[in-house]
Amino acid sequence: MKIGTPKEILKDERRVAMTPQSALALKKLGYDCFIEAGAGIAARFPDEAYRDAGVTVVPSAADLWALSDVVAKIRPLEPVEVGMTRSGQIVMSLLYPGQNAELLEALNARCVTALALDMVPRISRAQKMDVLSSMANLAGYRAVVEACNHFDRFMTGQITAAGKMPPAKVLVIGAGVAGLAAIGTAVSLGAVTYAFDVRPEVAEQIESMGAEFVFLEFEQTQDSTVTGGYAAPSSPEFQAKQLARLRGLAPEIDIVITTALIPGRAAPKLWTRDMVDAMKPGSVIVDLAAERGGNCELTVPEQAIETVNGVRIIGFTDFPSRMAAQASTLYATNVRHMMDDLTPARDGIAFVNMEDDVIRGATVTRQGEITFPPPPPKVQAIARAAPNRTPVESVQEKAAREDAQRKVAGKRQTWMLLAGVIVTLLVGATAPPAFMQHFMVFVLAVFVGFHVIWNVSHSLHTPLMAITNAISSIVVLGALLQVGSSDLIVGSLAALSILMASINIFGGFLVTRRMLAMFNKS
């Protein structure tokens, strides 16, 4: 079969659904690859690169649609493209079937098998085909870059001869793929980063990336995650509490990046007009939900505006396209993995297996039938926690738990010390004085040795290696004190102890060196 990619006709769309590298992989699956002339130029993939990869470059979109059995593109089909489809053809792209019922009807009328890549279920096996995650990752990164471009101060704090400059404070609303990418980028640039999400279970991910989770004290009566890994719509009471929490942060925040969006729904309004008014002049808001109306009340899609009080609001909807080469590479890789699943025999023949969770979830029209919406996948979404998951602790709950553990440990130590004193008194009351002298030395040696061994740093060893080396070092030290004994047996045992402990110590360092060499790229 033949697979082709046309040039995107939407204005300013620079991405392409096939790259020379992905074409090589598709050819290994048995497909003949075609591309419209100039389709990859905006993404830095000239026609010559495709020809070198064995791709046939055709002069026009009409020729490509006529030749191709499978067509892979990025944006939803325009009416002129629908008119070039034919019965039995397989088309895969971002279709947004929940908002494009007319497009589904038009494709179904022409008996086209349409796969909406934005409908790939978020299960572990489908991660390699998840174009939404690929593009969201880029959008989150690019959002911070755009914010830096419009922000007229440093992101990181600096101390210079001219004075001290504090770091920027960044708030990321929504900790999905785009939000986490934005958090990582902002933290790496040195900004003080905060993040808010209605799902408390993402707090650990946020904190592991170096950001501070904005905790909202509110008793959730429903699961905060819907099928597919997205946040569920919140109750009016929760929304009011959420807005109040964000309103309190507004005067201190320099950059706000909003990423809250559920496919098929309008973007929730999380940053209101009064919050914008409360921000400092020169602050920046980047609204990644602008295409669906925006999370900010003042966002204007496709534009960057500045409010009366000097706050810049960026409502661009083409963040992945602004990184066309990288975005095309990731998208084309997702398409190639989808074709992997569609071609189980590796014979260049695509088979739409409706028993496969991933293929069934993405298929929206087939054989004259609209198959959207799909049934729920048989396996859980990767972002949905198990029903019996342990609730994520708040900062206050964690501190209270640790304090309780310290109190319990303190009481245990007190009772152990008391028991030790009683045992020592009982032994001292019955044992001879010479025994008590040696016994006390033994007890003190055990106490000191325990603390010496367990306080050894693991920076150069594994924990086990560090402890064994510490024990061996104590053995060597004791043996050195006894090696000069006049008793032949004591001296011999001391010398043997030095030899064996030394072998253990030097062997430990040798093993550690070999372990470190495994991670040396040079």
PDB file of C-alpha atoms in Angstrom, residues 224-404:
ATOM      1  CA  SER A 224     -10.765  14.413  40.625  1.00  0.00           C
ATOM      2  CA  THR A 225      -9.713  12.441  37.545  1.00  0.00           C
ATOM      3  CA  VAL A 226     -11.988  11.318  34.742  1.00  0.00           C
ATOM      4  CA  THR A 227     -11.293   8.494  32.325  1.00  0.00           C
ATOM      5  CA  GLY A 228      -8.444   9.433  30.055  1.00  0.00           C
ATOM      6  CA  GLY A 229      -6.276  11.085  32.686  1.00  0.00           C
ATOM      7  CA  TYR A 230      -7.821  14.567  32.542  1.00  0.00           C
ATOM      8  CA  ALA A 231      -9.124  16.549  35.487  1.00  0.00           C
ATOM      9  CA  ALA A 232     -12.850  16.246  36.078  1.00  0.00           C
ATOM     10  CA  PRO A 233     -15.107  19.315  36.047  1.00  0.00           C
ATOM     11  CA  SER A 234     -15.228  20.786  39.558  1.00  0.00           C
ATOM     12  CA  SER A 235     -18.260  21.615  41.670  1.00  0.00           C
ATOM     13  CA  PRO A 236     -19.312  25.289  42.027  1.00  0.00           C
ATOM     14  CA  GLU A 237     -18.155  25.250  45.664  1.00  0.00           C
ATOM     15  CA  PHE A 238     -14.742  23.960  44.691  1.00  0.00           C
ATOM     16  CA  GLN A 239     -14.463  26.492  41.859  1.00  0.00           C
ATOM     17  CA  ALA A 240     -15.207  29.347  44.253  1.00  0.00           C
ATOM     18  CA  LYS A 241     -12.561  28.114  46.688  1.00  0.00           C
ATOM     19  CA  GLN A 242     -10.104  27.636  43.833  1.00  0.00           C
ATOM     20  CA  LEU A 243     -10.593  31.164  42.491  1.00  0.00           C
ATOM     21  CA  ALA A 244     -10.180  32.599  45.987  1.00  0.00           C
ATOM     22  CA  ARG A 245      -6.870  30.744  46.390  1.00  0.00           C
ATOM     23  CA  LEU A 246      -5.562  31.922  43.015  1.00  0.00           C
ATOM     24  CA  ARG A 247      -6.795  35.464  43.658  1.00  0.00           C
ATOM     25  CA  GLY A 248      -4.589  35.584  46.741  1.00  0.00           C
ATOM     26  CA  LEU A 249      -1.533  34.643  44.672  1.00  0.00           C
ATOM     27  CA  ALA A 250      -2.115  37.113  41.820  1.00  0.00           C
ATOM     28  CA  PRO A 251      -0.322  40.179  43.286  1.00  0.00           C
ATOM     29  CA  GLU A 252       2.894  38.189  43.888  1.00  0.00           C
ATOM     30  CA  ILE A 253       3.150  36.282  40.598  1.00  0.00           C
ATOM     31  CA  ASP A 254       5.182  37.575  37.644  1.00  0.00           C
ATOM     32  CA  ILE A 255       4.310  34.914  35.042  1.00  0.00           C
ATOM     33  CA  VAL A 256       1.165  32.795  34.833  1.00  0.00           C
ATOM     34  CA  ILE A 257       0.959  29.821  32.468  1.00  0.00           C
ATOM     35  CA  THR A 258      -2.492  28.250  32.193  1.00  0.00           C
ATOM     36  CA  THR A 259      -2.860  24.749  30.734  1.00  0.00           C
ATOM     37  CA  ALA A 260      -6.267  23.593  32.028  1.00  0.00           C
ATOM     38  CA  LEU A 261      -8.185  22.041  29.150  1.00  0.00           C
ATOM     39  CA  ILE A 262     -10.225  18.880  28.627  1.00  0.00           C
ATOM     40  CA  PRO A 263     -10.711  17.790  24.993  1.00  0.00           C
ATOM     41  CA  GLY A 264     -14.271  18.395  23.858  1.00  0.00           C
ATOM     42  CA  ARG A 265     -15.020  21.003  26.523  1.00  0.00           C
ATOM     43  CA  ALA A 266     -14.735  24.761  26.704  1.00  0.00           C
ATOM     44  CA  ALA A 267     -11.731  25.999  28.663  1.00  0.00           C
ATOM     45  CA  PRO A 268     -12.609  26.801  32.308  1.00  0.00           C
ATOM     46  CA  LYS A 269     -12.091  30.418  33.381  1.00  0.00           C
ATOM     47  CA  LEU A 270      -9.437  30.223  36.084  1.00  0.00           C
ATOM     48  CA  TRP A 271      -7.769  33.642  35.819  1.00  0.00           C
ATOM     49  CA  THR A 272     -10.408  36.362  36.015  1.00  0.00           C
ATOM     50  CA  ARG A 273     -10.329  40.057  35.152  1.00  0.00           C
ATOM     51  CA  ASP A 274      -9.793  41.129  38.768  1.00  0.00           C
ATOM     52  CA  MET A 275      -6.796  38.771  39.044  1.00  0.00           C
ATOM     53  CA  VAL A 276      -5.262  40.385  35.967  1.00  0.00           C
ATOM     54  CA  ASP A 277      -5.895  43.821  37.488  1.00  0.00           C
ATOM     55  CA  ALA A 278      -4.123  42.714  40.684  1.00  0.00           C
ATOM     56  CA  MET A 279      -0.916  41.691  38.868  1.00  0.00           C
ATOM     57  CA  LYS A 280       2.143  43.927  38.702  1.00  0.00           C
ATOM     58  CA  PRO A 281       2.908  45.923  35.518  1.00  0.00           C
ATOM     59  CA  GLY A 282       5.176  43.903  33.245  1.00  0.00           C
ATOM     60  CA  SER A 283       3.670  40.580  34.304  1.00  0.00           C
ATOM     61  CA  VAL A 284       2.932  37.981  31.630  1.00  0.00           C
ATOM     62  CA  ILE A 285       0.106  35.476  31.143  1.00  0.00           C
ATOM     63  CA  VAL A 286       0.511  32.650  28.611  1.00  0.00           C
ATOM     64  CA  ASP A 287      -2.804  30.931  27.921  1.00  0.00           C
ATOM     65  CA  LEU A 288      -2.330  27.494  26.386  1.00  0.00           C
ATOM     66  CA  ALA A 289      -6.111  26.985  26.323  1.00  0.00           C
ATOM     67  CA  ALA A 290      -6.684  29.989  24.021  1.00  0.00           C
ATOM     68  CA  GLU A 291      -7.915  27.788  21.168  1.00  0.00           C
ATOM     69  CA  ARG A 292     -10.914  26.743  23.302  1.00  0.00           C
ATOM     70  CA  GLY A 293     -11.680  30.199  24.686  1.00  0.00           C
ATOM     71  CA  GLY A 294      -8.826  30.493  27.156  1.00  0.00           C
ATOM     72  CA  ASN A 295      -8.392  30.021  30.898  1.00  0.00           C
ATOM     73  CA  CYS A 296      -7.890  33.766  31.281  1.00  0.00           C
ATOM     74  CA  GLU A 297     -10.984  35.930  31.010  1.00  0.00           C
ATOM     75  CA  LEU A 298      -9.172  38.538  28.876  1.00  0.00           C
ATOM     76  CA  THR A 299      -7.404  36.194  26.434  1.00  0.00           C
ATOM     77  CA  VAL A 300      -7.764  37.023  22.744  1.00  0.00           C
ATOM     78  CA  PRO A 301      -7.038  33.894  20.619  1.00  0.00           C
ATOM     79  CA  GLU A 302      -4.181  34.246  18.127  1.00  0.00           C
ATOM     80  CA  GLN A 303      -3.043  37.548  19.648  1.00  0.00           C
ATOM     81  CA  ALA A 304      -0.686  38.947  22.270  1.00  0.00           C
ATOM     82  CA  ILE A 305      -2.302  41.931  23.987  1.00  0.00           C
ATOM     83  CA  GLU A 306      -1.374  44.281  26.820  1.00  0.00           C
ATOM     84  CA  THR A 307      -3.896  45.432  29.408  1.00  0.00           C
ATOM     85  CA  VAL A 308      -4.275  48.946  30.781  1.00  0.00           C
ATOM     86  CA  ASN A 309      -2.238  48.039  33.870  1.00  0.00           C
ATOM     87  CA  GLY A 310       0.639  46.677  31.764  1.00  0.00           C
ATOM     88  CA  VAL A 311      -0.016  42.912  31.899  1.00  0.00           C
ATOM     89  CA  ARG A 312       0.762  41.061  28.673  1.00  0.00           C
ATOM     90  CA  ILE A 313      -1.591  38.211  27.750  1.00  0.00           C
ATOM     91  CA  ILE A 314      -0.391  35.773  25.089  1.00  0.00           C
ATOM     92  CA  GLY A 315      -3.149  33.831  23.353  1.00  0.00           C
ATOM     93  CA  PHE A 316      -1.208  32.100  20.570  1.00  0.00           C
ATOM     94  CA  THR A 317      -2.682  28.769  19.452  1.00  0.00           C
ATOM     95  CA  ASP A 318       0.262  27.491  17.435  1.00  0.00           C
ATOM     96  CA  PHE A 319       2.951  26.830  20.049  1.00  0.00           C
ATOM     97  CA  PRO A 320       3.997  23.399  18.642  1.00  0.00           C
ATOM     98  CA  SER A 321       4.095  24.867  15.120  1.00  0.00           C
ATOM     99  CA  ARG A 322       6.574  27.474  16.367  1.00  0.00           C
ATOM    100  CA  MET A 323       8.956  24.543  16.901  1.00  0.00           C
ATOM    101  CA  ALA A 324       8.090  22.930  13.590  1.00  0.00           C
ATOM    102  CA  ALA A 325      11.142  20.701  13.123  1.00  0.00           C
ATOM    103  CA  GLN A 326      10.922  19.151  16.593  1.00  0.00           C
ATOM    104  CA  ALA A 327       7.128  18.954  16.525  1.00  0.00           C
ATOM    105  CA  SER A 328       7.138  17.265  13.108  1.00  0.00           C
ATOM    106  CA  THR A 329       9.705  14.727  14.263  1.00  0.00           C
ATOM    107  CA  LEU A 330       7.628  13.775  17.301  1.00  0.00           C
ATOM    108  CA  TYR A 331       4.324  13.743  15.415  1.00  0.00           C
ATOM    109  CA  ALA A 332       5.761  11.653  12.570  1.00  0.00           C
ATOM    110  CA  THR A 333       7.133   9.187  15.124  1.00  0.00           C
ATOM    111  CA  ASN A 334       3.654   8.874  16.667  1.00  0.00           C
ATOM    112  CA  VAL A 335       2.206   8.221  13.189  1.00  0.00           C
ATOM    113  CA  ARG A 336       4.863   5.609  12.484  1.00  0.00           C
ATOM    114  CA  HIS A 337       4.003   3.776  15.728  1.00  0.00           C
ATOM    115  CA  MET A 338       0.315   3.857  14.780  1.00  0.00           C
ATOM    116  CA  MET A 339       1.206   2.320  11.419  1.00  0.00           C
ATOM    117  CA  ASP A 340       3.179  -0.320  13.330  1.00  0.00           C
ATOM    118  CA  ASP A 341      -0.030  -1.399  15.061  1.00  0.00           C
ATOM    119  CA  LEU A 342      -2.013  -1.168  11.822  1.00  0.00           C
ATOM    120  CA  THR A 343       0.477  -3.443  10.065  1.00  0.00           C
ATOM    121  CA  PRO A 344       0.949  -6.503  12.326  1.00  0.00           C
ATOM    122  CA  ALA A 345       2.244  -8.671   9.450  1.00  0.00           C
ATOM    123  CA  ARG A 346       4.823  -6.038   8.337  1.00  0.00           C
ATOM    124  CA  ASP A 347       3.595  -6.601   4.776  1.00  0.00           C
ATOM    125  CA  GLY A 348       2.650  -3.036   3.852  1.00  0.00           C
ATOM    126  CA  ILE A 349      -1.092  -3.692   4.231  1.00  0.00           C
ATOM    127  CA  ALA A 350      -2.975  -1.666   6.845  1.00  0.00           C
ATOM    128  CA  PHE A 351      -5.568  -3.579   8.861  1.00  0.00           C
ATOM    129  CA  VAL A 352      -7.984  -1.652  11.106  1.00  0.00           C
ATOM    130  CA  ASN A 353      -8.495  -4.137  13.925  1.00  0.00           C
ATOM    131  CA  MET A 354     -11.568  -3.014  15.876  1.00  0.00           C
ATOM    132  CA  GLU A 355     -10.716  -5.475  18.672  1.00  0.00           C
ATOM    133  CA  ASP A 356      -7.588  -3.488  19.470  1.00  0.00           C
ATOM    134  CA  ASP A 357      -8.241  -0.897  22.203  1.00  0.00           C
ATOM    135  CA  VAL A 358      -5.939   1.700  20.679  1.00  0.00           C
ATOM    136  CA  ILE A 359      -7.106   1.373  17.075  1.00  0.00           C
ATOM    137  CA  ARG A 360     -10.760   1.173  18.113  1.00  0.00           C
ATOM    138  CA  GLY A 361     -10.438   4.273  20.273  1.00  0.00           C
ATOM    139  CA  ALA A 362      -8.933   6.290  17.411  1.00  0.00           C
ATOM    140  CA  THR A 363     -11.289   5.062  14.666  1.00  0.00           C
ATOM    141  CA  VAL A 364     -14.195   7.491  14.191  1.00  0.00           C
ATOM    142  CA  THR A 365     -15.582   6.389  10.784  1.00  0.00           C
ATOM    143  CA  ARG A 366     -15.312   3.017   9.061  1.00  0.00           C
ATOM    144  CA  GLN A 367     -17.135   1.231   6.230  1.00  0.00           C
ATOM    145  CA  GLY A 368     -19.948   3.758   6.042  1.00  0.00           C
ATOM    146  CA  GLU A 369     -20.491   3.914   9.805  1.00  0.00           C
ATOM    147  CA  ILE A 370     -19.615   6.601  12.338  1.00  0.00           C
ATOM    148  CA  THR A 371     -17.912   4.767  15.215  1.00  0.00           C
ATOM    149  CA  PHE A 372     -17.469   7.778  17.483  1.00  0.00           C
ATOM    150  CA  PRO A 373     -17.639   7.872  20.466  1.00  0.00           C
ATOM    151  CA  PRO A 374     -15.665   4.705  21.203  1.00  0.00           C
ATOM    152  CA  PRO A 375     -16.394   2.386  24.135  1.00  0.00           C
ATOM    153  CA  PRO A 376     -14.198   2.755  27.228  1.00  0.00           C
ATOM    154  CA  PRO A 377     -10.841   0.959  26.883  1.00  0.00           C
ATOM    155  CA  LYS A 378     -10.537  -2.409  28.591  1.00  0.00           C
ATOM    156  CA  VAL A 379      -7.551  -1.177  30.611  1.00  0.00           C
ATOM    157  CA  GLN A 380      -7.300   1.837  32.868  1.00  0.00           C
ATOM    158  CA  ALA A 381      -5.933   5.160  31.686  1.00  0.00           C
ATOM    159  CA  ILE A 382      -2.335   5.732  32.737  1.00  0.00           C
ATOM    160  CA  ALA A 383      -3.133   8.928  34.598  1.00  0.00           C
ATOM    161  CA  ARG A 384      -6.045   7.425  36.544  1.00  0.00           C
ATOM    162  CA  ALA A 385      -5.078   6.154  39.943  1.00  0.00           C
ATOM    163  CA  ALA A 386      -6.340   2.822  41.238  1.00  0.00           C
ATOM    164  CA  PRO A 387      -9.616   2.913  43.209  1.00  0.00           C
ATOM    165  CA  ASN A 388      -7.835   1.919  46.430  1.00  0.00           C
ATOM    166  CA  ARG A 389      -5.003   4.421  46.050  1.00  0.00           C
ATOM    167  CA  THR A 390      -3.569   6.056  49.148  1.00  0.00           C
ATOM    168  CA  PRO A 391      -4.599   9.751  49.344  1.00  0.00           C
ATOM    169  CA  VAL A 392      -1.775  12.224  48.849  1.00  0.00           C
ATOM    170  CA  GLU A 393      -0.797  13.918  52.098  1.00  0.00           C
ATOM    171  CA  SER A 394      -0.879  17.646  52.474  1.00  0.00           C
ATOM    172  CA  VAL A 395       2.167  19.461  53.836  1.00  0.00           C
ATOM    173  CA  GLN A 396       0.459  19.854  57.219  1.00  0.00           C
ATOM    174  CA  GLU A 397      -0.503  16.168  57.360  1.00  0.00           C
ATOM    175  CA  LYS A 398       3.024  15.082  56.465  1.00  0.00           C
ATOM    176  CA  ALA A 399       4.537  17.298  59.183  1.00  0.00           C
ATOM    177  CA  ALA A 400       2.069  15.953  61.771  1.00  0.00           C
ATOM    178  CA  ARG A 401       2.828  12.346  60.799  1.00  0.00           C
ATOM    179  CA  GLU A 402       6.605  12.874  61.008  1.00  0.00           C
ATOM    180  CA  ASP A 403       6.231  14.591  64.394  1.00  0.00           C
ATOM    181  CA  ALA A 404       4.180  11.653  65.701  1.00  0.00           C
TER     182      ALA A 404
END
